[in-house]
XYZ file of C-alpha atoms in Angstrom:
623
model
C -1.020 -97.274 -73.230
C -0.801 -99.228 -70.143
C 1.781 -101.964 -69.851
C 0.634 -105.453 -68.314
C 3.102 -107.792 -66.654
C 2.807 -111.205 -67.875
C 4.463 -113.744 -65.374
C 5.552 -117.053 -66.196
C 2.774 -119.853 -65.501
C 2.691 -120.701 -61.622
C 5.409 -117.196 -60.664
C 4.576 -114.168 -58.971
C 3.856 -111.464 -61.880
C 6.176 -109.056 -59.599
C 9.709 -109.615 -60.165
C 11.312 -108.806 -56.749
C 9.045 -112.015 -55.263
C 10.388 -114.066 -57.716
C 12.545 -116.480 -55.905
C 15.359 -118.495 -57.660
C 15.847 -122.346 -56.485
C 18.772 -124.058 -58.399
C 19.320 -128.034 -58.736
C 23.158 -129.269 -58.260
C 24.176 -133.107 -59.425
C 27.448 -133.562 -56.692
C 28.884 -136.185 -59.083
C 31.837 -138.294 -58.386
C 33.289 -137.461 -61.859
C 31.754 -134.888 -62.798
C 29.186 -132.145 -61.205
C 26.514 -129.597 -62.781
C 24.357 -126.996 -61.650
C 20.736 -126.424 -63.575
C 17.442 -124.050 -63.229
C 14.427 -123.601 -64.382
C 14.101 -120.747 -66.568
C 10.515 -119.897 -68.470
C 9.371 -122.982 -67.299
C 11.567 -125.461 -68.549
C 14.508 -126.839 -66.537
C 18.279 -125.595 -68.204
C 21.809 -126.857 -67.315
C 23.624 -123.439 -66.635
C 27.450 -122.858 -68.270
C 30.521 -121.953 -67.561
C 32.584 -118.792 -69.586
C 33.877 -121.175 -72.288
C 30.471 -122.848 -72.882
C 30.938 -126.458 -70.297
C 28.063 -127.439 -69.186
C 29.677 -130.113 -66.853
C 32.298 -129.184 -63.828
C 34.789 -132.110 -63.617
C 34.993 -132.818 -59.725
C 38.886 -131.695 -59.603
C 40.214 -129.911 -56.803
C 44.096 -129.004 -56.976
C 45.881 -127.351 -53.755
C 48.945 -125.248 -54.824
C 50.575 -123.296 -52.039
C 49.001 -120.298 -53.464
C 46.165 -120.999 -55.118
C 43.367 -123.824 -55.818
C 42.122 -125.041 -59.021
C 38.821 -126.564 -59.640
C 37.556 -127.938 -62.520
C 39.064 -128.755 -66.023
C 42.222 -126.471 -64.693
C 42.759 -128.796 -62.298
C 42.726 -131.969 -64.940
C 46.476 -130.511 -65.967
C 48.096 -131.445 -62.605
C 46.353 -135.178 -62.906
C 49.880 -136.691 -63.695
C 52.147 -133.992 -62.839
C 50.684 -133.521 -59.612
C 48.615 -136.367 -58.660
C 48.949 -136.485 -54.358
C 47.760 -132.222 -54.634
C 44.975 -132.700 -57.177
C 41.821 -134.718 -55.197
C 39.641 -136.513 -57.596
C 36.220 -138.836 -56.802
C 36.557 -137.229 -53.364
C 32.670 -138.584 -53.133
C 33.994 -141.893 -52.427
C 35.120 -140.364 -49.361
C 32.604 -138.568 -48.027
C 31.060 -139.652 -44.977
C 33.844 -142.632 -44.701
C 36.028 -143.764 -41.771
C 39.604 -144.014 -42.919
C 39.994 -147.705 -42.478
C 36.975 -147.627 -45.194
C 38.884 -146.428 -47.952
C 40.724 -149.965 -49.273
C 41.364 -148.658 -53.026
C 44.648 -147.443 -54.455
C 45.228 -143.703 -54.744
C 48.506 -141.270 -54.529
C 46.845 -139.150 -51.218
C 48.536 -139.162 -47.913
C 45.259 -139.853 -45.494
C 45.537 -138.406 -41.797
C 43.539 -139.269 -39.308
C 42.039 -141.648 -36.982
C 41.105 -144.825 -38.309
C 37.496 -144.401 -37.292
C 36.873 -141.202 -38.645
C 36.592 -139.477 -41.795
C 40.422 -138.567 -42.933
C 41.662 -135.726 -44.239
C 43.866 -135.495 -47.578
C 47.345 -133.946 -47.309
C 48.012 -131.189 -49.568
C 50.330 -128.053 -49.990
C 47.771 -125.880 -48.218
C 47.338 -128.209 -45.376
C 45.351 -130.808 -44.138
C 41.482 -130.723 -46.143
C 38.384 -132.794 -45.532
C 36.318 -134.195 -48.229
C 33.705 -131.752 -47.034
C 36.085 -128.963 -47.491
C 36.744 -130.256 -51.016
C 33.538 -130.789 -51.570
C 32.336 -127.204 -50.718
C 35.196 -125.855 -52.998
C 33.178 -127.894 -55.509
C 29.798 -126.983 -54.897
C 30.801 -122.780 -54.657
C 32.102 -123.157 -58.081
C 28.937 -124.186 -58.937
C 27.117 -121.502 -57.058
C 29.482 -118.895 -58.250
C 28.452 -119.991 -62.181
C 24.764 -119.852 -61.268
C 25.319 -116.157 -59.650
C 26.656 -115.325 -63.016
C 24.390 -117.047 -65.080
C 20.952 -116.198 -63.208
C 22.055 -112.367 -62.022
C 19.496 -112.902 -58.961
C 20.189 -114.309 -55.453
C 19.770 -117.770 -55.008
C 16.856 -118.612 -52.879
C 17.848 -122.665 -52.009
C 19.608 -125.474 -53.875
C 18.496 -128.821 -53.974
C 21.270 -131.665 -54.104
C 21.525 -135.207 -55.088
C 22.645 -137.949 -53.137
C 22.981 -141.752 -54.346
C 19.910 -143.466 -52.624
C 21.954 -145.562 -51.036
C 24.069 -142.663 -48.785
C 23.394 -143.255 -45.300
C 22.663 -140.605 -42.916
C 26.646 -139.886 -42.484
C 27.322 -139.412 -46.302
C 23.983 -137.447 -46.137
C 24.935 -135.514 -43.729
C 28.810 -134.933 -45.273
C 26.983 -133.642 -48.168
C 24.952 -131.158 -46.213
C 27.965 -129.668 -44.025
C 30.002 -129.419 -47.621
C 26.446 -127.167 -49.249
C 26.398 -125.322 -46.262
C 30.131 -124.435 -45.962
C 29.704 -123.221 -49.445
C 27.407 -120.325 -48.544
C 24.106 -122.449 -49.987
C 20.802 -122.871 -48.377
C 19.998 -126.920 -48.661
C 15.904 -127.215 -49.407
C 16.389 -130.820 -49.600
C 18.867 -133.917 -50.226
C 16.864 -135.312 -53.088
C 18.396 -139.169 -54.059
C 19.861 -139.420 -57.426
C 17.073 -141.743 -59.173
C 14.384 -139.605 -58.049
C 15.507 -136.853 -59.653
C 16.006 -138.581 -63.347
C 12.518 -139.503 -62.711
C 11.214 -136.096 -61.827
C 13.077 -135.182 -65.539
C 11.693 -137.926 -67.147
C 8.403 -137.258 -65.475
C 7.824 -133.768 -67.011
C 9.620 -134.292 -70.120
C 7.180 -134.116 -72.764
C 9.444 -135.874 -75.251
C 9.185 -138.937 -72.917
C 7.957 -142.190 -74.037
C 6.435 -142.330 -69.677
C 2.829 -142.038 -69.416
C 0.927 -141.895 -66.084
C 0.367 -145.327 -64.059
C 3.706 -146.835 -65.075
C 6.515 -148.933 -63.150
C 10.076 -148.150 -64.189
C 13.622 -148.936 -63.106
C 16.033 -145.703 -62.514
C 19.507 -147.465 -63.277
C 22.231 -145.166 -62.422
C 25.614 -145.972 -62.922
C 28.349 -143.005 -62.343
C 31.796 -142.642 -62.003
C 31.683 -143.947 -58.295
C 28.203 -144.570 -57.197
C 25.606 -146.775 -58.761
C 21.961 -147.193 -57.663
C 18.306 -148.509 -58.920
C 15.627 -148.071 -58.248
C 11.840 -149.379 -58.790
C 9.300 -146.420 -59.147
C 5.412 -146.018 -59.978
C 4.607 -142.955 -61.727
C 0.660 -142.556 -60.698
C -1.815 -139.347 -60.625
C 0.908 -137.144 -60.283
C 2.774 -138.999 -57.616
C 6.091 -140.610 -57.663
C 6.493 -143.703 -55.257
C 9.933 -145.279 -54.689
C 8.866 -148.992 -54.153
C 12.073 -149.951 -53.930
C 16.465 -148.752 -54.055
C 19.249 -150.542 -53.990
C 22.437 -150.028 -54.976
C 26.435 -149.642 -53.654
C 28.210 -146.787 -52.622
C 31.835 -147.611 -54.424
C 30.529 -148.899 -57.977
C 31.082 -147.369 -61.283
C 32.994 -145.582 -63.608
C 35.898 -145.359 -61.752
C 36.093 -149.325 -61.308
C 35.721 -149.852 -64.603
C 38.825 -148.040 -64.986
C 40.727 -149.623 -62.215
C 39.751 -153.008 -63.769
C 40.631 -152.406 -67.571
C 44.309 -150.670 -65.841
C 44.747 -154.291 -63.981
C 43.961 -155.783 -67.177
C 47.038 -153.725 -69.025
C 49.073 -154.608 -66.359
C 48.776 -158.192 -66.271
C 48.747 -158.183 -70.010
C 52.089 -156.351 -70.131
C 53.670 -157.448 -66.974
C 54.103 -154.399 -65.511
C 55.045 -154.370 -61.886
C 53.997 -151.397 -59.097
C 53.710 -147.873 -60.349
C 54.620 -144.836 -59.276
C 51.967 -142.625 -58.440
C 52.746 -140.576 -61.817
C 52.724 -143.791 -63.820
C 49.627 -144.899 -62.317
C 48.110 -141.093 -63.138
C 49.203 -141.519 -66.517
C 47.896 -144.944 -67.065
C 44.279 -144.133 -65.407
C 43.749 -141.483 -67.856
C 44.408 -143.669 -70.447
C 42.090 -145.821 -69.579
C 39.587 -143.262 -69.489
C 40.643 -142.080 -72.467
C 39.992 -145.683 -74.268
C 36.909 -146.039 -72.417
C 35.574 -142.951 -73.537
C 36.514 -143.584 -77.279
C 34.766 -147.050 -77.174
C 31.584 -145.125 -76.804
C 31.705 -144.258 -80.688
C 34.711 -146.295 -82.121
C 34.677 -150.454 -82.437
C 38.106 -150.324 -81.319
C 41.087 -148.630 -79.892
C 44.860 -148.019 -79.351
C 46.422 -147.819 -75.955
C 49.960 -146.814 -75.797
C 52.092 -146.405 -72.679
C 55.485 -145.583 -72.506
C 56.979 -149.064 -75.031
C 54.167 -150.779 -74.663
C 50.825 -150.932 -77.306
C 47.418 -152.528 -76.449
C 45.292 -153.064 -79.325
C 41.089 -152.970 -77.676
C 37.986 -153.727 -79.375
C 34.417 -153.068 -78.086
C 33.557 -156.994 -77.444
C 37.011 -157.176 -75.519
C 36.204 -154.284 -73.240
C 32.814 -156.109 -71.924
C 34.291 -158.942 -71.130
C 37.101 -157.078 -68.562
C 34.179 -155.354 -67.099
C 32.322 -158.204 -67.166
C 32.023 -158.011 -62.890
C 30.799 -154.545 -62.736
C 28.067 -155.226 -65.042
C 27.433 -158.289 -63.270
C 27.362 -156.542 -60.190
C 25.349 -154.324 -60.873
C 22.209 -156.306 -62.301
C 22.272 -158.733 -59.439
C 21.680 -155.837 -57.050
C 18.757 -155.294 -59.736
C 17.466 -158.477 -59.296
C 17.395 -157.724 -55.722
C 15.398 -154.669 -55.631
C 12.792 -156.193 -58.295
C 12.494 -158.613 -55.580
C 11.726 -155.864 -53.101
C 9.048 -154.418 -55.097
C 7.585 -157.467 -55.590
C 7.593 -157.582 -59.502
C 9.058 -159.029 -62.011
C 11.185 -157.859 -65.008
C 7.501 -158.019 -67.097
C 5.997 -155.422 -65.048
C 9.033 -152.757 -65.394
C 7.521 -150.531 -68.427
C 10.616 -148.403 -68.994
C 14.094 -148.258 -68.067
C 15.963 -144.461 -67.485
C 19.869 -144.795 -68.029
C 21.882 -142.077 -66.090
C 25.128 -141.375 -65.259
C 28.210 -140.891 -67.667
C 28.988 -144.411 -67.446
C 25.724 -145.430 -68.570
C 27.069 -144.529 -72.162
C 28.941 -147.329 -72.778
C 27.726 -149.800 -75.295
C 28.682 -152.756 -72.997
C 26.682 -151.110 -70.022
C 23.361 -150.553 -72.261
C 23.339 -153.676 -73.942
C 23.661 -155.700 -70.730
C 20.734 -153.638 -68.957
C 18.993 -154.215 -71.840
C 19.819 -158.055 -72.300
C 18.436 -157.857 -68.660
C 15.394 -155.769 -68.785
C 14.474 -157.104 -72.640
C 13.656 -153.844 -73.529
C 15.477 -150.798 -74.766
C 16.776 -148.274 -72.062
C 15.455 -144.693 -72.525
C 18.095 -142.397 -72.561
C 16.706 -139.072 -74.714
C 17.625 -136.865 -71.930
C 21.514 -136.700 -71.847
C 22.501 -139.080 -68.796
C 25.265 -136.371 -67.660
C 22.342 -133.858 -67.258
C 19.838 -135.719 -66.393
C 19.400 -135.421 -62.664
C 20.634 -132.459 -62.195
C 17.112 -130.854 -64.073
C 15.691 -133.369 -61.774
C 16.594 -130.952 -58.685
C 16.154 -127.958 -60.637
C 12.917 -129.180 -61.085
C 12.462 -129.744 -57.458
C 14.117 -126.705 -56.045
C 11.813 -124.607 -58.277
C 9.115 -126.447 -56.643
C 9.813 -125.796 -53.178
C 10.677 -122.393 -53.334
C 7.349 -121.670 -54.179
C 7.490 -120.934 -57.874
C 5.632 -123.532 -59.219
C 2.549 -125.233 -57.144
C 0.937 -128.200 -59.099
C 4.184 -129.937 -59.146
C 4.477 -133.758 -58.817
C 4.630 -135.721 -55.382
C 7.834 -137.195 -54.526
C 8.136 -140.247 -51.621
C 11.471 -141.653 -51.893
C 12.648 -144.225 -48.864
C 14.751 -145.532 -46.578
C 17.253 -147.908 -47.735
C 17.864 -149.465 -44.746
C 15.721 -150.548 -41.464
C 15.627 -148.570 -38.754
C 15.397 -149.658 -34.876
C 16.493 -149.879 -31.316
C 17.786 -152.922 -29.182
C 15.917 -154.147 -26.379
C 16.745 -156.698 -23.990
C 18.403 -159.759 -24.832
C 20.260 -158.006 -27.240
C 17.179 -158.108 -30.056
C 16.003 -155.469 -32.354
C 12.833 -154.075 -32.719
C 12.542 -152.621 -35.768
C 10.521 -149.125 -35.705
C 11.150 -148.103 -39.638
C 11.410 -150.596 -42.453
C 14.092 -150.339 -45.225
C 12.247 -149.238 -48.058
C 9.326 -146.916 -46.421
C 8.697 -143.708 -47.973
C 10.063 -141.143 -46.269
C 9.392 -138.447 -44.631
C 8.235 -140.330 -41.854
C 7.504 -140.436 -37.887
C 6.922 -143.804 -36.408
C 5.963 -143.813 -32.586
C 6.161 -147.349 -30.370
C 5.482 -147.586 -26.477
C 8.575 -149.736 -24.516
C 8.444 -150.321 -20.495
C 10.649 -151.112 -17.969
C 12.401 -154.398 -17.400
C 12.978 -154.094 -13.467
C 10.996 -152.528 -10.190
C 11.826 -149.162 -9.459
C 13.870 -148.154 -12.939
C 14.623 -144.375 -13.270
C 16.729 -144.777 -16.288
C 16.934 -146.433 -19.532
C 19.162 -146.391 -22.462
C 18.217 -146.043 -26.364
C 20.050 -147.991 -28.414
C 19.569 -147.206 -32.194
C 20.420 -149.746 -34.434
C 19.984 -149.871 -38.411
C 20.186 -153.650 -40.523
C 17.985 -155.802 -41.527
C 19.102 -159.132 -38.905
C 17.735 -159.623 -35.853
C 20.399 -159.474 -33.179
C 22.201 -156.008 -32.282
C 25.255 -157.779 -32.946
C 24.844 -158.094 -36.755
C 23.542 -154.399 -37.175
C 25.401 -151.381 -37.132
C 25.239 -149.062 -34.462
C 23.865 -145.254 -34.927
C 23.884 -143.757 -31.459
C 22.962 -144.068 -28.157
C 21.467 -141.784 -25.605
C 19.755 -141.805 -22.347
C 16.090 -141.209 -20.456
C 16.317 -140.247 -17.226
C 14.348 -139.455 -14.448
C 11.619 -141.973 -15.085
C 8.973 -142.189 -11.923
C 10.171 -145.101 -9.896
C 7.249 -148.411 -10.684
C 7.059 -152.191 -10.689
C 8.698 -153.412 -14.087
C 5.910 -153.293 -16.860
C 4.219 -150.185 -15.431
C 6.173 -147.444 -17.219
C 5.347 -146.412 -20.585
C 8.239 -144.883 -22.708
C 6.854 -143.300 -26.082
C 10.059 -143.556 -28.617
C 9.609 -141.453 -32.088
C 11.493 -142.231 -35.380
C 11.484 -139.315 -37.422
C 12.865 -139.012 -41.021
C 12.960 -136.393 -42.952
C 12.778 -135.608 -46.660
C 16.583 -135.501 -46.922
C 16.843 -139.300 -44.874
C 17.891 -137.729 -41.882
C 17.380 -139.495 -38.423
C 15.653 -137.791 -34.929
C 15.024 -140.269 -32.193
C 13.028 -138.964 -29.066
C 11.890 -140.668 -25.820
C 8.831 -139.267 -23.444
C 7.517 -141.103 -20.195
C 4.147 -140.345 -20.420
C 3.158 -140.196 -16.734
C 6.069 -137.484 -15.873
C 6.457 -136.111 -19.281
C 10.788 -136.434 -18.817
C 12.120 -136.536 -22.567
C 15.350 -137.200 -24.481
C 16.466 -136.980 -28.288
C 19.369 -138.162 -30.254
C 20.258 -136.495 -33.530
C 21.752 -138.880 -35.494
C 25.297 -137.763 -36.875
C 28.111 -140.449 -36.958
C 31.419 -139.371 -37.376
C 31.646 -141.325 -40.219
C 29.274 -143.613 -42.904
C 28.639 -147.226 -44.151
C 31.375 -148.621 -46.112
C 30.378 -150.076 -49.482
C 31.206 -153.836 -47.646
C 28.939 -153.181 -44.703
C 25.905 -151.404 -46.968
C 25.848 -154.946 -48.876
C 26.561 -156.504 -46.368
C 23.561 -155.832 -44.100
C 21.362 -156.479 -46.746
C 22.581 -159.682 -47.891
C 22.896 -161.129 -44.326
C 19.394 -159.969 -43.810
C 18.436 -163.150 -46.507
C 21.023 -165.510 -46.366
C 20.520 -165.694 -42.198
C 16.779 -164.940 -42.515
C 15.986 -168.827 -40.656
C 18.835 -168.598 -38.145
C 17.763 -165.025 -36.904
C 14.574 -166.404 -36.444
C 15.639 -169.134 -34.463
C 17.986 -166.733 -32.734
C 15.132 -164.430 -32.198
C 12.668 -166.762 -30.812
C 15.923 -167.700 -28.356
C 16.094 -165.185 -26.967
C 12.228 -164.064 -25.984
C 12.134 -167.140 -24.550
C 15.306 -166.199 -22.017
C 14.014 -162.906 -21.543
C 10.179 -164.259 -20.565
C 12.174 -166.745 -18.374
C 14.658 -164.413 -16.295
C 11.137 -162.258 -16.139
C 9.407 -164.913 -14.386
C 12.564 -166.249 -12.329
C 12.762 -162.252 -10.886
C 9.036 -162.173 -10.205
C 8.688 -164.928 -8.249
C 12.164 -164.493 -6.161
C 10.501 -160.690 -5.237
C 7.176 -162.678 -4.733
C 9.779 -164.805 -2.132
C 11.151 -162.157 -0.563
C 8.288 -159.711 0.129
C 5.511 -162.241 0.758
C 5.073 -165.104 3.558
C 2.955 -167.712 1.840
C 2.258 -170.899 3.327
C 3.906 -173.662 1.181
C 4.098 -176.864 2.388
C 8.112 -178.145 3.141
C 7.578 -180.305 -0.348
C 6.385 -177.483 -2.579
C 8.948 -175.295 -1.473
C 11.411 -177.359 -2.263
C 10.282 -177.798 -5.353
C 9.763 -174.573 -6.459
C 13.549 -173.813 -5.346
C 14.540 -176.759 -7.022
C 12.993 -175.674 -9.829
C 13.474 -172.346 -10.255
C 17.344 -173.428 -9.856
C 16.959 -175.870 -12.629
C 15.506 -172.994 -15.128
C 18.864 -170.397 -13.906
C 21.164 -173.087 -14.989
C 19.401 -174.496 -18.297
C 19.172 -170.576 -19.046
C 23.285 -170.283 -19.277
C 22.988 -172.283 -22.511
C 21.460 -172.191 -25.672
C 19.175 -175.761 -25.860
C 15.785 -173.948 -26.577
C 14.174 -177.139 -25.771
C 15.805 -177.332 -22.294
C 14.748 -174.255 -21.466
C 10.853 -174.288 -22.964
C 10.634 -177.593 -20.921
C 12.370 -175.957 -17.674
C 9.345 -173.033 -18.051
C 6.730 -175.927 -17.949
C 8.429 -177.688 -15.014
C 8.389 -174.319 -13.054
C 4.947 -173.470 -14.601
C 3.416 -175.921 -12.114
C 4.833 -175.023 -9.241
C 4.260 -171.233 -9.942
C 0.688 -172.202 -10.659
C 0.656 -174.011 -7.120
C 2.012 -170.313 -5.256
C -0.045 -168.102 -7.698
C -3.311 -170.157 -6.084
C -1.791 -170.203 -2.599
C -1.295 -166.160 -2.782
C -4.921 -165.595 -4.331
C -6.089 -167.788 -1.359
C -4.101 -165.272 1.389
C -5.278 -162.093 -0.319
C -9.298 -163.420 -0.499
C -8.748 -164.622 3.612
C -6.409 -161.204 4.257
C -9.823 -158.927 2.821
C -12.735 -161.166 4.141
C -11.331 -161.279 7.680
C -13.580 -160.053 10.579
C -17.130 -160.103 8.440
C -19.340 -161.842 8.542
C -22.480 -163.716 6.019
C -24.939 -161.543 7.227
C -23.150 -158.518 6.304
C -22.674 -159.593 2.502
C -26.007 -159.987 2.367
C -27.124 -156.817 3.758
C -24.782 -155.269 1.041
C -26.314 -157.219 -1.825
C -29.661 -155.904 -0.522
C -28.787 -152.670 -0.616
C -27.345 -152.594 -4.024
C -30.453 -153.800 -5.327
């Protein structure tokens, strides 16, 4: 009797094309590693049974420890034994303002390196320690090579921490398919949970709060396609300062002083510990060294009172940004480890006015998110949902006067290629430099700078004439490729960009809120500045006009052109905008007066030495 292979539904009925795609959640706490097995997506184990990997590195001179091992050396070894090192990825050293027991080296401007008893190590280095851990358990777990991982971000990484992240997967021996952003992913779970209370055509808010990153975001769920209208969040918010504010709380409450860094070790985990037990119990005991803290539920949300705050006015933001309204938000996802607080839930849902949907474990639940996806894009499973996440931030390049002109919005769906023609500002200008900017204001000098590269060898024209093609692209992951092409000569020019380090959590919220609160003033601002640029324009035209061109001005006019283009130079040092808009009209006439005068000369110049009769003779003959 013949034996039939029966392959799973959308998988190749031949084993050996079967290809293996695994989903990893990089958490700042804690990290996992899931597939999909017989269809349905499964967070893969350790030995003893763990599901989660706590994001522990220790350096011994011999040996490193990751995971729970590494826990044991929190208070006996604390500067050796590298916790939350998410919060550093991607960072510049003068970035990283919180307490902690690590020695940092490094330049201020660039992403430090911890000090340990193997050596200087990068957070990517620590990171990749973390990340072949979790390859290492899926190897075991799977017994099959693994085609390609996919790995969550926060949405709100920019394209350094992105990047980070990347370097750390691929130092770890994985092949990245794609940075997928943390909401996304719970809403890919959610999605294709049939347990779910989601149905098609919904709006719902992704509010995910871990131990050191929160984001939300706003997504519609429609025909099989998820659309990220709109993410916000902060790069340096959650569990972790929740601890850090209940530890100041102890301290003021008992008087303590500064702490070593093994009494600070040993407090911290306390305060997780308490934290953690508030979850279940109305109240708890804290005890450290002689002193005893007696802490009830109520209590707890009122010290963490600004986190929670925090964290629903960046919310209200990105409702705001979808344009809707807390009545249009059908469901709200919970995720993250801190999201199982009591005093986090009941706030999103005095907020929301609706209870938060958390039957998929919050620890777990974006890391079946990627599984989901990577099982997708390796091929295994082809009717799988749409994803189009965005960009959290605007995308652009300065031009002159120091303005930006902003080729990608924040909040676009990505991936995405946006093309926009510039020109030349002067006669005969073989070079230009691209500027690329990202913020939400309107002058370079509030944005933050990405990179900057050159275009040479453009064709030598009058200013205007030269037409420079410049191409956004991002990709899936929210990585940035700017290009330049003259069109005429076909010279090109691309910047990847990679900064040596990322946003700090200041200058993320800080772009954004600047972007509102200065909205008016950057218009003004804006509008400033055309006008100057149109003006020096005009002034530089008509001194080349001067120069080149004998055109017969009476002693009077010339005078008063001079006297008038001198008038405009001067009113243009300052910043009256009414000044200078009445300077342009004074030197409008007299420009007018030359612009006739020139027309004149050309017409005489090209009708010299005919004659009538021959005009006619030509209209004759066209007829």
């Amino acid at each position: 009797m013949a034996l039939l292979q029966i392959a799973e539904p959308g998988q190749s009925a031949n084993p050996h094309e079967h290809r293996i795609g695994i989903g990893i959640d990089l958490g700042t706490t804690n990290s996992l590693v899931a597939t999909v097995r017989s269809a349905q997506p499964v967070v893969l184990a350790d030995d003893a049974g763990h599901n989660l990997l706590p994001s522990v590195v220790h350096y011994a001179e011999d040996k490193t420890i990751v995971g729970y091992a590494a826990k044991d050396y929190l208070e006996s070894h604390p500067e050796n034994t590298i916790v939350s090192v998410k919060r550093f990825m991607g960072r510049s050293k003068a970035d990283i303002r919180f307490q902690h027991p690590y020695t940092l080296h490094g330049n201020d401007n660039q992403m430090p390196s911890f000090a340990t008893a193997q050596g200087d190590k990068t957070p990517v280095e620590i990171s990749a320690q973390i990340l072949a851990v979790l390859k290492q358990r899926a190897l075991q777990s799977i017994e099959h090579d693994i085609t390609g991982a996919v790995i969550t971000v926060p949405a709100y990484f920019d394209e350094a921490q992105r990047q980070a992240t990347r370097d750390a997967a691929q130092l770890a021996g994985l092949n990245v398919l794609r940075l997928l952003n943390e909401p996304t992913a719970a809403a890919v779970a959610y999605g294709l949970d049939e347990n779910s209370a989601i149905t098609e055509q919904q709006n719902f808010a992704i509010y995910d709060l871990g131990g050191g990153t929160f984001d939300i975001s706003i997504l519609k769920f429609s025909q099989g396609v998820f659309e990220v209208l709109a993410t916000g969040g902060h790069t340096a918010l959650g569990g972790d300062d929740i601890d850090r504010l209940l530890l100041k709380h102890l301290k003021q409450q008992w008087q303590l002083g500064d702490l070593s860094n093994h009494q600070h070790a040993v407090l911290l985990q306390l305060t997780k510990q308490a934290k953690e037990q508030l979850t279940d119990a109305e109240q708890t005991d804290i005890v450290f060294e002689n002193h005893q803290y007696n802490l009830s539920r109520a209590h707890f949300a009122t010290i963490i009172q600004a986190v929670t705050e925090r964290t629903l006015q960046v919310s209200a933001r990105v409702l705001r940004d979808a344009k809707l309204s807390i009545t249009d938000i059908d469901a709200v996802i919970l995720v993250g480890g801190s999201t199982r607080s009591p005093a986090i839930q009941n706030a999103v849902q005095d907020y929301f006015k609706k209870q938060p949907l958390c039957s998929i474990n919050p620890d777990e639940v974006v890391a079946l998110g990627a599984a989901i996806t990577a099982n997708q894009l390796v091929g295994n499973q082809n009717d799988g949902h749409l994803l189009l996440d965005v960009t959290p931030l605007s995308l652009g390049l300065e031009t002159m006067g120091g303005l930006v002109e902003r080729i990608i919005s924040r909040n676009t769906a990505i991936p995405i290629t946006r093309r926009q023609e510039f020109t030349t500002y002067q006669d005969g200008q073989s070079a230009m430099l691209i500027h690329v900017v990202q913020g939400e204001r309107d002058l370079v000098e509030h944005c933050r700078s990405l990179g900057r590269f050159e275009l040479r060898g453009i064709p030598p024209m009058v200013a205007g004439a030269a037409r420079i093609e410049v191409t956004f692209q991002v990709d899936a992951d929210g990585l940035l490729n700017v290009s330049a092409r003259e069109t005429t000569s076909d010279v090109q020019a691309h910047i990847n960009i990679k900064p040596s380090y990322g946003l700090s959590d200041a200058d993320t919220e800080r772009l954004l809120l600047e972007g509102f609160e200065f909205a008016e003033q950057d218009k003004h601002a804006r509008h400033l500045q055309e006008v100057k640029v149109e003006a020096q324009r005009e002034l530089e035209a008509l001194r080349q006009v001067l120069a080149k061109e004998q055109v017969d001005l009476l002693a009077d006019d010339s005078q008063a052109l001079q006297h008038a283009m001198q008038a405009l130079s001067q009113t243009l040092q300052g910043d009256d905008l009414t000044a200078i808009e009445n300077a342009v009209q004074d030197l409008k006439i007299h420009s007018d007066e030359l612009a006739a005068k020139r027309m004149n000369h050309h017409i005489n110049q090209a009708l010299k030495g005919t004659k009538v009769d021959d005009w006619a003779s030509f209209s004759q003959n066209k007829e």
